[in-house]
mmCIF file of C-alpha atoms and ligand atoms in Angstrom:
data_model
loop_
_atom_site.group_PDB
_atom_site.id
_atom_site.type_symbol
_atom_site.label_atom_id
_atom_site.label_comp_id
_atom_site.label_asym_id
_atom_site.label_seq_id
_atom_site.Cartn_x
_atom_site.Cartn_y
_atom_site.Cartn_z
ATOM 1 C CA MET A 1 26.328 84.434 109.566
ATOM 2 C CA LEU A 2 23.151 86.803 108.995
ATOM 3 C CA PHE A 3 23.467 90.076 108.586
ATOM 4 C CA SER A 4 22.622 92.075 111.776
ATOM 5 C CA PRO A 5 22.323 96.107 111.467
ATOM 6 C CA THR A 6 23.704 98.103 113.659
ATOM 7 C CA GLY A 7 22.490 101.892 112.823
ATOM 8 C CA VAL A 8 18.907 103.016 112.098
ATOM 9 C CA SER A 9 19.321 103.587 108.396
ATOM 10 C CA GLU A 10 20.762 100.216 108.222
ATOM 11 C CA CYS A 11 17.674 98.804 110.025
ATOM 12 C CA PHE A 12 15.298 100.632 107.172
ATOM 13 C CA ARG A 13 17.028 99.124 104.740
ATOM 14 C CA GLU A 14 17.159 95.664 105.974
ATOM 15 C CA TRP A 15 13.501 95.922 106.417
ATOM 16 C CA GLY A 16 13.319 96.900 102.732
ATOM 17 C CA ASP A 17 14.746 93.952 101.398
ATOM 18 C CA ILE A 18 12.450 92.117 103.803
ATOM 19 C CA GLU A 19 9.719 93.548 102.045
ATOM 20 C CA LYS A 20 10.892 92.814 98.885
ATOM 21 C CA ASP A 21 11.683 89.436 99.555
ATOM 22 C CA TYR A 22 8.037 88.930 101.396
ATOM 23 C CA GLN A 23 6.336 89.957 98.159
ATOM 24 C CA GLN A 24 8.091 87.505 96.097
ATOM 25 C CA ILE A 25 7.112 84.647 98.688
ATOM 26 C CA GLN A 26 3.713 85.428 98.038
ATOM 27 C CA ASP A 27 3.819 85.781 94.584
ATOM 28 C CA THR A 28 5.815 82.271 94.570
ATOM 29 C CA HIS A 29 2.742 80.843 97.127
ATOM 30 C CA ARG A 30 0.179 82.490 94.791
ATOM 31 C CA LEU A 31 1.963 81.015 91.554
ATOM 32 C CA TYR A 32 1.858 77.382 93.930
ATOM 33 C CA LYS A 33 -1.651 77.355 94.456
ATOM 34 C CA GLN A 34 -2.671 78.273 90.856
ATOM 35 C CA LYS A 35 -0.667 75.346 89.492
ATOM 36 C CA LEU A 36 -2.349 73.260 92.612
ATOM 37 C CA GLU A 37 -5.270 74.153 90.899
ATOM 38 C CA GLU A 38 -4.528 73.416 87.898
ATOM 39 C CA VAL A 39 -3.134 70.222 88.776
ATOM 40 C CA THR A 40 -6.223 69.023 90.153
ATOM 41 C CA LYS A 41 -8.456 70.231 87.188
ATOM 42 C CA LEU A 42 -6.276 68.208 85.143
ATOM 43 C CA GLN A 43 -6.711 65.171 87.439
ATOM 44 C CA VAL A 44 -10.025 65.641 87.171
ATOM 45 C CA SER A 45 -10.489 65.711 83.515
ATOM 46 C CA CYS A 46 -7.890 62.795 83.090
ATOM 47 C CA THR A 47 -9.802 60.845 85.525
ATOM 48 C CA ALA A 48 -13.204 61.488 83.204
ATOM 49 C CA ALA A 49 -11.387 60.662 80.030
ATOM 50 C CA ILE A 50 -10.254 57.452 81.170
ATOM 51 C CA GLU A 51 -13.392 56.096 82.455
ATOM 52 C CA ARG A 52 -15.506 57.475 79.006
ATOM 53 C CA GLN A 53 -12.273 55.841 77.272
ATOM 54 C CA ARG A 54 -13.042 52.605 79.244
ATOM 55 C CA LYS A 55 -17.136 52.933 78.672
ATOM 56 C CA LYS A 56 -16.643 53.289 74.902
ATOM 57 C CA LEU A 57 -14.329 50.500 74.513
ATOM 58 C CA LYS A 58 -16.525 47.817 76.495
ATOM 59 C CA GLU A 59 -19.604 48.973 74.542
ATOM 60 C CA LEU A 60 -17.090 48.513 71.183
ATOM 61 C CA SER A 61 -15.803 45.126 72.482
ATOM 62 C CA ALA A 62 -19.232 43.576 72.925
ATOM 63 C CA SER A 63 -20.324 45.137 69.268
ATOM 64 C CA LEU A 64 -17.236 43.243 67.748
ATOM 65 C CA GLU A 65 -18.248 40.502 69.742
ATOM 66 C CA GLU A 66 -21.704 40.046 68.386
ATOM 67 C CA CYS A 67 -19.987 40.944 64.739
ATOM 68 C CA LYS A 68 -18.347 37.864 65.071
ATOM 69 C CA ALA A 69 -20.854 35.855 66.249
ATOM 70 C CA LYS A 70 -23.033 36.636 63.387
ATOM 71 C CA HIS A 71 -19.980 36.217 61.194
ATOM 72 C CA PRO A 72 -21.413 34.008 58.187
ATOM 73 C CA GLU A 73 -24.304 36.217 58.003
ATOM 74 C CA GLN A 74 -22.467 39.371 57.318
ATOM 75 C CA LYS A 75 -19.823 37.636 55.176
ATOM 76 C CA LEU A 76 -16.830 39.300 56.671
ATOM 77 C CA SER A 77 -13.981 39.736 54.584
ATOM 78 C CA PRO A 78 -10.483 38.114 55.827
ATOM 79 C CA GLU A 79 -9.069 41.986 56.020
ATOM 80 C CA ASP A 80 -12.172 42.512 58.616
ATOM 81 C CA VAL A 81 -11.193 39.654 60.623
ATOM 82 C CA GLU A 82 -7.881 40.678 60.717
ATOM 83 C CA SER A 83 -8.944 44.139 61.862
ATOM 84 C CA ILE A 84 -11.288 43.192 64.458
ATOM 85 C CA ALA A 85 -8.519 40.646 65.685
ATOM 86 C CA ASP A 86 -5.729 44.004 66.030
ATOM 87 C CA ILE A 87 -8.218 46.129 67.561
ATOM 88 C CA GLU A 88 -9.184 43.524 70.131
ATOM 89 C CA VAL A 89 -5.390 43.159 71.005
ATOM 90 C CA SER A 90 -5.129 47.255 71.218
ATOM 91 C CA ILE A 91 -8.083 47.229 73.435
ATOM 92 C CA GLY A 92 -6.442 44.933 75.787
ATOM 93 C CA GLU A 93 -3.276 46.727 75.828
ATOM 94 C CA ARG A 94 -5.214 50.036 76.499
ATOM 95 C CA ASP A 95 -6.526 48.746 79.443
ATOM 96 C CA ASN A 96 -2.929 47.819 81.024
ATOM 97 C CA THR A 97 -1.900 51.645 79.997
ATOM 98 C CA PHE A 98 -5.089 53.148 81.803
ATOM 99 C CA SER A 99 -3.764 51.184 84.950
ATOM 100 C CA GLU A 100 -0.712 52.365 84.806
ATOM 101 C CA MET A 101 -2.104 56.165 84.308
ATOM 102 C CA GLU A 102 -4.672 55.689 87.078
ATOM 103 C CA ALA A 103 -1.673 54.904 89.479
ATOM 104 C CA PHE A 104 -0.924 58.472 89.051
ATOM 105 C CA LEU A 105 -4.077 59.804 89.793
ATOM 106 C CA PRO A 106 -5.869 60.283 93.013
ATOM 107 C CA LYS A 107 -8.928 57.827 93.575
ATOM 108 C CA LYS A 108 -11.559 56.555 96.088
ATOM 109 C CA ASN A 109 -10.085 54.153 98.618
ATOM 110 C CA GLY A 110 -11.600 50.655 99.109
ATOM 111 C CA LEU A 111 -13.626 49.732 101.963
ATOM 112 C CA TYR A 112 -11.258 48.682 104.205
ATOM 113 C CA LEU A 113 -8.844 51.937 103.948
ATOM 114 C CA THR A 114 -11.957 54.009 104.197
ATOM 115 C CA LEU A 115 -12.584 52.292 106.874
ATOM 116 C CA VAL A 116 -9.116 52.398 108.734
ATOM 117 C CA LEU A 117 -7.873 55.484 107.299
ATOM 118 C CA GLY A 118 -11.099 57.203 106.111
ATOM 119 C CA ASN A 119 -11.530 58.860 103.069
ATOM 120 C CA VAL A 120 -8.045 60.754 102.895
ATOM 121 C CA ASN A 121 -6.262 60.454 99.467
ATOM 122 C CA VAL A 122 -3.277 58.005 99.426
ATOM 123 C CA THR A 123 -2.200 58.319 95.971
ATOM 124 C CA LEU A 124 1.740 59.276 95.929
ATOM 125 C CA LEU A 125 2.074 61.212 92.642
ATOM 126 C CA ASN A 126 5.417 60.449 91.485
ATOM 127 C CA LYS A 127 7.668 57.464 90.843
ATOM 128 C CA GLN A 128 10.353 58.628 93.341
ATOM 129 C CA SER A 129 7.699 58.738 96.265
ATOM 130 C CA LYS A 130 6.142 55.541 95.057
ATOM 131 C CA PHE A 131 9.612 54.005 95.246
ATOM 132 C CA ALA A 132 10.209 55.269 98.231
ATOM 133 C CA TYR A 133 6.997 53.873 100.099
ATOM 134 C CA LYS A 134 7.836 50.637 98.524
ATOM 135 C CA ASP A 135 11.322 50.743 99.975
ATOM 136 C CA GLU A 136 10.543 51.760 103.470
ATOM 137 C CA TYR A 137 7.552 49.092 103.316
ATOM 138 C CA GLU A 138 10.393 46.302 103.060
ATOM 139 C CA LYS A 139 13.007 47.714 105.205
ATOM 140 C CA PHE A 140 9.606 47.536 107.933
ATOM 141 C CA LYS A 141 9.263 43.868 106.839
ATOM 142 C CA LEU A 142 12.998 43.460 107.660
ATOM 143 C CA VAL A 143 13.239 45.339 111.126
ATOM 144 C CA LEU A 144 10.195 43.429 112.274
ATOM 145 C CA THR A 145 11.589 40.228 111.347
ATOM 146 C CA VAL A 146 14.352 40.703 113.349
ATOM 147 C CA ILE A 147 12.607 41.716 116.100
ATOM 148 C CA LEU A 148 10.123 38.803 115.672
ATOM 149 C CA PHE A 149 13.079 36.392 115.349
ATOM 150 C CA LEU A 150 14.533 37.281 118.606
ATOM 151 C CA PHE A 151 11.379 37.367 120.008
ATOM 152 C CA SER A 152 10.560 34.233 118.948
ATOM 153 C CA PHE A 153 13.914 32.682 120.191
ATOM 154 C CA THR A 154 13.533 34.327 123.432
ATOM 155 C CA CYS A 155 10.162 32.537 123.920
ATOM 156 C CA ARG A 156 11.721 29.195 122.818
ATOM 157 C CA PHE A 157 14.637 28.719 124.168
ATOM 158 C CA LEU A 158 15.253 31.072 127.315
ATOM 159 C CA PHE A 159 11.852 32.141 129.119
ATOM 160 C CA SER A 160 8.737 30.135 129.165
ATOM 161 C CA TYR A 161 5.794 32.447 130.531
ATOM 162 C CA ARG A 162 2.590 32.209 128.963
ATOM 163 C CA ALA A 163 2.569 36.650 129.453
ATOM 164 C CA LEU A 164 5.456 36.721 127.256
ATOM 165 C CA ASP A 165 4.046 34.573 124.947
ATOM 166 C CA ALA A 166 1.143 36.856 124.930
ATOM 167 C CA MET A 167 3.348 39.785 124.043
ATOM 168 C CA PHE A 168 4.495 38.133 121.337
ATOM 169 C CA ASN A 169 1.249 37.221 119.924
ATOM 170 C CA PHE A 170 0.091 40.696 120.185
ATOM 171 C CA LEU A 171 3.011 42.294 118.476
ATOM 172 C CA LEU A 172 2.252 39.829 115.804
ATOM 173 C CA VAL A 173 -1.327 40.737 115.368
ATOM 174 C CA TRP A 174 0.032 44.450 115.196
ATOM 175 C CA TYR A 175 2.405 43.454 112.602
ATOM 176 C CA TYR A 176 0.255 41.775 110.320
ATOM 177 C CA CYS A 177 -2.477 44.481 110.835
ATOM 178 C CA THR A 178 -0.092 47.146 109.834
ATOM 179 C CA LEU A 179 1.148 45.217 106.761
ATOM 180 C CA THR A 180 -2.439 44.844 105.492
ATOM 181 C CA ILE A 181 -3.094 48.954 105.827
ATOM 182 C CA ARG A 182 0.571 49.080 103.892
ATOM 183 C CA GLU A 183 -0.303 46.808 101.415
ATOM 184 C CA SER A 184 -3.956 48.473 100.457
ATOM 185 C CA ILE A 185 -1.656 51.783 99.973
ATOM 186 C CA LEU A 186 0.494 50.082 97.542
ATOM 187 C CA ILE A 187 -2.288 48.529 95.677
ATOM 188 C CA ASN A 188 -3.836 51.924 95.549
ATOM 189 C CA ASN A 189 -0.442 53.266 94.086
ATOM 190 C CA GLY A 190 -0.197 50.769 91.374
ATOM 191 C CA SER A 191 1.538 47.888 92.963
ATOM 192 C CA ARG A 192 0.762 44.419 91.510
ATOM 193 C CA ILE A 193 0.401 42.355 94.883
ATOM 194 C CA ARG A 194 -1.765 39.663 94.361
ATOM 195 C CA GLY A 195 -4.587 39.750 96.157
ATOM 196 C CA TRP A 196 -4.081 36.365 98.462
ATOM 197 C CA TRP A 197 -0.813 37.752 99.702
ATOM 198 C CA VAL A 198 -2.953 40.514 101.302
ATOM 199 C CA PHE A 199 -5.782 38.249 102.163
ATOM 200 C CA HIS A 200 -2.585 35.877 104.032
ATOM 201 C CA HIS A 201 -2.177 38.667 106.251
ATOM 202 C CA TYR A 202 -5.826 38.876 107.254
ATOM 203 C CA VAL A 203 -5.619 35.354 108.026
ATOM 204 C CA SER A 204 -2.272 35.733 109.988
ATOM 205 C CA THR A 205 -3.909 38.760 111.895
ATOM 206 C CA PHE A 206 -6.919 36.372 113.108
ATOM 207 C CA LEU A 207 -4.572 33.462 113.730
ATOM 208 C CA SER A 208 -1.882 35.530 115.787
ATOM 209 C CA GLY A 209 -5.518 36.919 117.644
ATOM 210 C CA VAL A 210 -6.434 33.771 118.442
ATOM 211 C CA MET A 211 -3.073 32.199 119.765
ATOM 212 C CA LEU A 212 -3.273 35.385 121.851
ATOM 213 C CA THR A 213 -6.722 34.418 123.595
ATOM 214 C CA TRP A 214 -5.212 30.517 124.009
ATOM 215 C CA PRO A 215 -5.346 29.972 127.769
ATOM 216 C CA GLU A 216 -2.130 28.431 129.475
ATOM 217 C CA GLY A 217 -2.941 24.472 129.743
ATOM 218 C CA THR A 218 -2.054 21.153 128.959
ATOM 219 C CA LEU A 219 -2.513 21.597 124.991
ATOM 220 C CA TYR A 220 -1.388 25.106 124.754
ATOM 221 C CA GLN A 221 2.154 23.516 126.271
ATOM 222 C CA MET A 222 1.637 20.925 123.704
ATOM 223 C CA PHE A 223 1.516 23.100 120.881
ATOM 224 C CA ARG A 224 4.061 25.942 122.064
ATOM 225 C CA ASN A 225 7.150 24.685 120.983
ATOM 226 C CA GLN A 226 6.088 23.616 117.272
ATOM 227 C CA PHE A 227 4.645 27.260 116.927
ATOM 228 C CA LEU A 228 7.714 29.195 118.225
ATOM 229 C CA SER A 229 9.959 26.892 116.200
ATOM 230 C CA TYR A 230 7.947 27.628 112.829
ATOM 231 C CA CYS A 231 7.866 31.624 114.169
ATOM 232 C CA LEU A 232 11.465 31.370 114.198
ATOM 233 C CA TYR A 233 11.448 29.573 110.887
ATOM 234 C CA GLN A 234 9.228 31.806 109.018
ATOM 235 C CA SER A 235 11.616 35.001 110.286
ATOM 236 C CA PHE A 236 14.247 33.164 108.542
ATOM 237 C CA VAL A 237 12.301 32.887 105.479
ATOM 238 C CA GLN A 238 10.865 36.590 105.762
ATOM 239 C CA PHE A 239 14.818 37.447 105.773
ATOM 240 C CA LEU A 240 15.528 35.452 102.460
ATOM 241 C CA GLN A 241 12.404 36.884 100.987
ATOM 242 C CA TYR A 242 13.681 40.644 101.850
ATOM 243 C CA TYR A 243 16.838 39.963 99.904
ATOM 244 C CA TYR A 244 15.129 38.807 96.823
ATOM 245 C CA GLN A 245 12.257 41.548 96.631
ATOM 246 C CA SER A 246 14.653 44.132 97.479
ATOM 247 C CA GLY A 247 16.883 42.982 94.860
ATOM 248 C CA CYS A 248 13.905 42.791 92.479
ATOM 249 C CA LEU A 249 12.961 46.495 93.456
ATOM 250 C CA TYR A 250 16.259 47.862 92.923
ATOM 251 C CA ARG A 251 17.048 46.185 90.090
ATOM 252 C CA LEU A 252 14.364 47.566 88.157
ATOM 253 C CA ARG A 253 14.751 50.766 89.577
ATOM 254 C CA ALA A 254 18.395 50.782 88.022
ATOM 255 C CA LEU A 255 16.657 49.691 84.434
ATOM 256 C CA GLY A 256 14.611 53.023 84.900
ATOM 257 C CA GLU A 257 11.511 51.389 84.422
ATOM 258 C CA ARG A 258 8.660 49.559 86.192
ATOM 259 C CA HIS A 259 5.909 46.967 85.279
ATOM 260 C CA ASN A 260 5.772 47.043 81.052
ATOM 261 C CA MET A 261 10.039 46.581 81.433
ATOM 262 C CA ASP A 262 10.223 43.583 83.130
ATOM 263 C CA LEU A 263 8.502 41.652 80.842
ATOM 264 C CA THR A 264 11.215 41.945 78.509
ATOM 265 C CA VAL A 265 14.468 42.764 80.426
ATOM 266 C CA GLU A 266 16.469 39.700 79.786
ATOM 267 C CA GLY A 267 19.112 40.282 82.520
ATOM 268 C CA PHE A 268 16.586 41.115 85.064
ATOM 269 C CA GLN A 269 14.592 38.052 84.071
ATOM 270 C CA SER A 270 17.399 35.531 84.301
ATOM 271 C CA TRP A 271 18.823 36.957 88.101
ATOM 272 C CA MET A 272 15.222 37.124 89.074
ATOM 273 C CA TRP A 273 14.565 33.369 88.116
ATOM 274 C CA ARG A 274 17.843 32.475 89.676
ATOM 275 C CA GLY A 275 16.684 34.507 93.087
ATOM 276 C CA LEU A 276 13.583 32.728 93.062
ATOM 277 C CA THR A 277 14.759 29.143 92.458
ATOM 278 C CA PHE A 278 17.190 29.809 95.414
ATOM 279 C CA LEU A 279 14.206 30.726 97.297
ATOM 280 C CA LEU A 280 11.876 28.411 96.765
ATOM 281 C CA PRO A 281 12.929 25.121 98.886
ATOM 282 C CA PHE A 282 12.805 27.192 101.372
ATOM 283 C CA LEU A 283 9.059 28.905 100.847
ATOM 284 C CA PHE A 284 7.735 25.227 99.986
ATOM 285 C CA PHE A 285 9.547 23.820 103.591
ATOM 286 C CA GLY A 286 7.527 26.376 105.048
ATOM 287 C CA HIS A 287 4.373 25.974 103.507
ATOM 288 C CA PHE A 288 4.778 22.131 104.554
ATOM 289 C CA TRP A 289 5.165 23.179 107.945
ATOM 290 C CA GLN A 290 1.709 25.207 107.955
ATOM 291 C CA LEU A 291 0.124 22.067 106.967
ATOM 292 C CA TYR A 292 2.145 20.217 109.774
ATOM 293 C CA ASN A 293 0.961 22.552 112.180
ATOM 294 C CA SER A 294 -2.660 21.985 111.078
ATOM 295 C CA VAL A 295 -2.477 18.225 111.076
ATOM 296 C CA THR A 296 -1.130 18.273 114.259
ATOM 297 C CA LEU A 297 -3.744 20.944 115.611
ATOM 298 C CA PHE A 298 -6.663 18.587 114.423
ATOM 299 C CA LYS A 299 -5.158 15.694 115.731
ATOM 300 C CA MET A 300 -5.232 17.623 119.253
ATOM 301 C CA PHE A 301 -8.429 18.396 118.763
ATOM 302 C CA GLN A 302 -9.485 15.005 118.744
ATOM 303 C CA LEU A 303 -8.001 14.429 122.251
ATOM 304 C CA PRO A 304 -10.696 14.097 124.854
ATOM 305 C CA GLU A 305 -9.176 16.630 127.296
ATOM 306 C CA CYS A 306 -9.300 19.474 124.239
ATOM 307 C CA LYS A 307 -11.969 21.971 125.234
ATOM 308 C CA GLU A 308 -10.481 24.630 123.692
ATOM 309 C CA TRP A 309 -11.972 26.277 120.718
ATOM 310 C CA GLN A 310 -8.884 27.875 119.788
ATOM 311 C CA VAL A 311 -7.208 24.494 118.401
ATOM 312 C CA ALA A 312 -9.750 23.798 115.675
ATOM 313 C CA MET A 313 -9.643 27.497 114.774
ATOM 314 C CA CYS A 314 -5.768 27.523 114.585
ATOM 315 C CA GLY A 315 -5.799 24.106 112.381
ATOM 316 C CA CYS A 316 -8.316 25.620 109.720
ATOM 317 C CA SER A 317 -6.172 29.087 109.812
ATOM 318 C CA TYR A 318 -2.806 27.094 109.103
ATOM 319 C CA MET A 319 -4.781 24.599 106.397
ATOM 320 C CA VAL A 320 -6.111 27.871 104.571
ATOM 321 C CA LEU A 321 -2.386 29.607 104.781
ATOM 322 C CA TYR A 322 -1.063 26.378 103.657
ATOM 323 C CA LEU A 323 -3.411 25.725 100.670
ATOM 324 C CA GLY A 324 -3.416 29.555 99.518
ATOM 325 C CA ASN A 325 0.561 29.853 99.957
ATOM 326 C CA PHE A 326 1.325 26.652 98.226
ATOM 327 C CA ILE A 327 -1.087 27.246 95.151
ATOM 328 C CA THR A 328 -0.342 31.012 94.638
ATOM 329 C CA THR A 329 3.207 30.412 94.697
ATOM 330 C CA LEU A 330 3.085 27.409 91.988
ATOM 331 C CA GLY A 331 1.088 30.201 90.237
ATOM 332 C CA VAL A 332 3.626 32.361 90.521
ATOM 333 C CA VAL A 333 6.685 30.002 89.824
ATOM 334 C CA TYR A 334 4.538 28.779 86.639
ATOM 335 C CA GLN A 335 3.996 32.193 85.323
ATOM 336 C CA LYS A 336 7.840 33.654 85.771
ATOM 337 C CA TYR A 337 9.168 30.197 84.379
ATOM 338 C CA MET A 338 7.014 30.558 81.197
ATOM 339 C CA LYS A 339 8.234 34.387 80.997
ATOM 340 C CA ASN A 340 11.583 33.142 81.199
ATOM 341 C CA GLN A 341 11.480 30.496 78.445
ATOM 342 C CA ASP A 342 9.637 33.175 76.383
ATOM 343 C CA ASN A 343 12.709 35.706 76.686
ATOM 344 C CA LYS A 344 15.453 32.740 76.227
ATOM 345 C CA SER A 345 13.459 31.602 72.956
ATOM 346 C CA LYS A 346 13.502 35.510 71.731
ATOM 347 C CA SER A 347 16.916 36.043 72.420
ATOM 348 C CA LEU A 348 18.324 33.093 70.461
HETATM 349 N N1 LIG B 401 3.889 39.698 100.382
HETATM 350 C C1 LIG B 401 3.939 41.169 99.883
HETATM 351 N N2 LIG B 401 3.978 41.517 98.987
HETATM 352 C C2 LIG B 401 4.472 40.526 97.626
HETATM 353 C C3 LIG B 401 4.511 39.332 98.022
HETATM 354 C C4 LIG B 401 4.470 39.110 99.426
HETATM 355 N N3 LIG B 401 4.269 37.587 99.682
HETATM 356 N N4 LIG B 401 5.155 38.519 96.814
HETATM 357 C C5 LIG B 401 5.192 39.135 95.929
HETATM 358 N N5 LIG B 401 4.791 40.812 96.394
HETATM 359 C C6 LIG B 401 4.531 42.215 95.688
HETATM 360 C C7 LIG B 401 5.991 42.150 95.084
HETATM 361 O O1 LIG B 401 6.886 42.982 95.526
HETATM 362 C C8 LIG B 401 5.155 43.039 93.595
HETATM 363 O O2 LIG B 401 5.281 44.231 93.935
HETATM 364 P P1 LIG B 401 5.295 45.419 93.395
HETATM 365 O O3 LIG B 401 4.229 45.475 91.955
HETATM 366 O O4 LIG B 401 4.747 46.896 93.912
HETATM 367 O O5 LIG B 401 6.674 45.844 92.772
HETATM 368 C C9 LIG B 401 4.380 42.728 93.168
HETATM 369 O O6 LIG B 401 3.784 41.684 94.267
HETATM 370 C C10 LIG B 401 4.081 41.164 92.350
HETATM 371 O O7 LIG B 401 5.436 40.268 92.572
HETATM 372 P P2 LIG B 401 5.422 38.696 91.592
HETATM 373 O O8 LIG B 401 6.489 39.299 90.596
HETATM 374 O O9 LIG B 401 4.344 38.258 91.743
HETATM 375 O O10 LIG B 401 6.025 38.170 92.616
HETATM 376 P P3 LIG B 401 7.518 38.296 93.453
HETATM 377 O O11 LIG B 401 8.873 37.904 91.923
HETATM 378 O O12 LIG B 401 7.788 39.953 93.973
HETATM 379 O O13 LIG B 401 7.787 37.181 94.604
HETATM 380 C C11 LIG B 401 7.361 34.997 95.375
HETATM 381 C C12 LIG B 401 7.449 36.071 93.902
HETATM 382 C C13 LIG B 401 6.963 33.496 95.213
HETATM 383 C C14 LIG B 401 9.114 34.755 96.089
HETATM 384 C C15 LIG B 401 6.579 35.970 96.608
HETATM 385 O O14 LIG B 401 5.356 35.924 96.114
HETATM 386 C C16 LIG B 401 6.707 35.120 97.921
HETATM 387 O O15 LIG B 401 7.864 35.231 98.350
HETATM 388 N N6 LIG B 401 5.656 34.070 98.370
HETATM 389 C C17 LIG B 401 5.570 33.219 99.353
HETATM 390 C C18 LIG B 401 5.340 33.799 100.573
HETATM 391 C C19 LIG B 401 4.879 32.951 101.965
HETATM 392 O O16 LIG B 401 4.473 32.005 101.401
HETATM 393 N N7 LIG B 401 5.260 33.186 103.031
HETATM 394 C C20 LIG B 401 5.350 32.190 104.035
HETATM 395 C C21 LIG B 401 6.567 31.551 104.117
HETATM 396 S S1 LIG B 401 6.338 30.473 105.518
#
């Protein structure tokens, strides 16, 4: 409990203490502002130094290329050729190091974030906040996945109202829009999310928006059950993805490091490979369902009673989603397979 003075002399003494505390607070705040200014100056000088080095490295790479091209005339010794190769490797590595440094420096937002948020700084300046933001993103996806699962189940099996379907599609539009914003912030903070997954969410926003405007009618009813069943399945797959992705995140965090480590930590690699191979059949089944949706819609488009433009639009969107998801997932799997093989051969 706080001390409450009773007599006047006690009040004066208390006031004296409060004054001293107040001075202390002012000093601490002054120091804080001074450090903030120092940090800002360091940020500016670090960013400028990286930019300068990048420019110099680019020029040096071009000069080295030129030297190599003129090799027979300039008669480079084997040592020179070897040194050039070493420098080129170091230049490649330095670029990765700079990218990791930049993840901790404020930077200008891209076009999308500038349009949505304005030019506010979204760079988180320490590892804990970055991890917390990514963790929060995964949890947000999980909560919305459960809500979307229940919603699509209700629409699919319990109530068949166009208004309820519209609410479901509106929720999807909002969800995917939010994901694109959060993912842009994550990329700004050094996440290596592939461009396709972000684009995939733009396409999904568009698709849900088109579904929202599709008027009630025979064709809508023809596609409705297939669409809702697909949404149910997608929520289920998203649930599995959550376990895989948050597992990766926590394991990497427990290992204490991020991107440069996950190439070498053997136990992590094999855990990730096992998780991925478990997930893959479900993912590919989902991709083929997208293809099936697209083919169904294109067939519907050929029917004489088809008047709605939404049929062709949704058909095209599903085709884009199928092709992009399928090709990108194959690429990710190939890359991880090669890394896994590489690690196995290193450990032998
Ligand atoms: N959405 C958002 N972020 C994703 C993502 C996705 N689909 N796939 C990967 N990422 C993120 C990872 O979390 C990681 O982020 P970080 O750098 O902040 O840690 C980064 O991208 C690099 O991930 P990567 O190592 O390339 O892949 P992964 O092992 O995390 O995931 C897959 C690989 C194949 C499991 C994942 O990409 C995936 O689930 N893809 C399928 C999505 C799909 O097809 N959905 C429709 C289903 S019907």
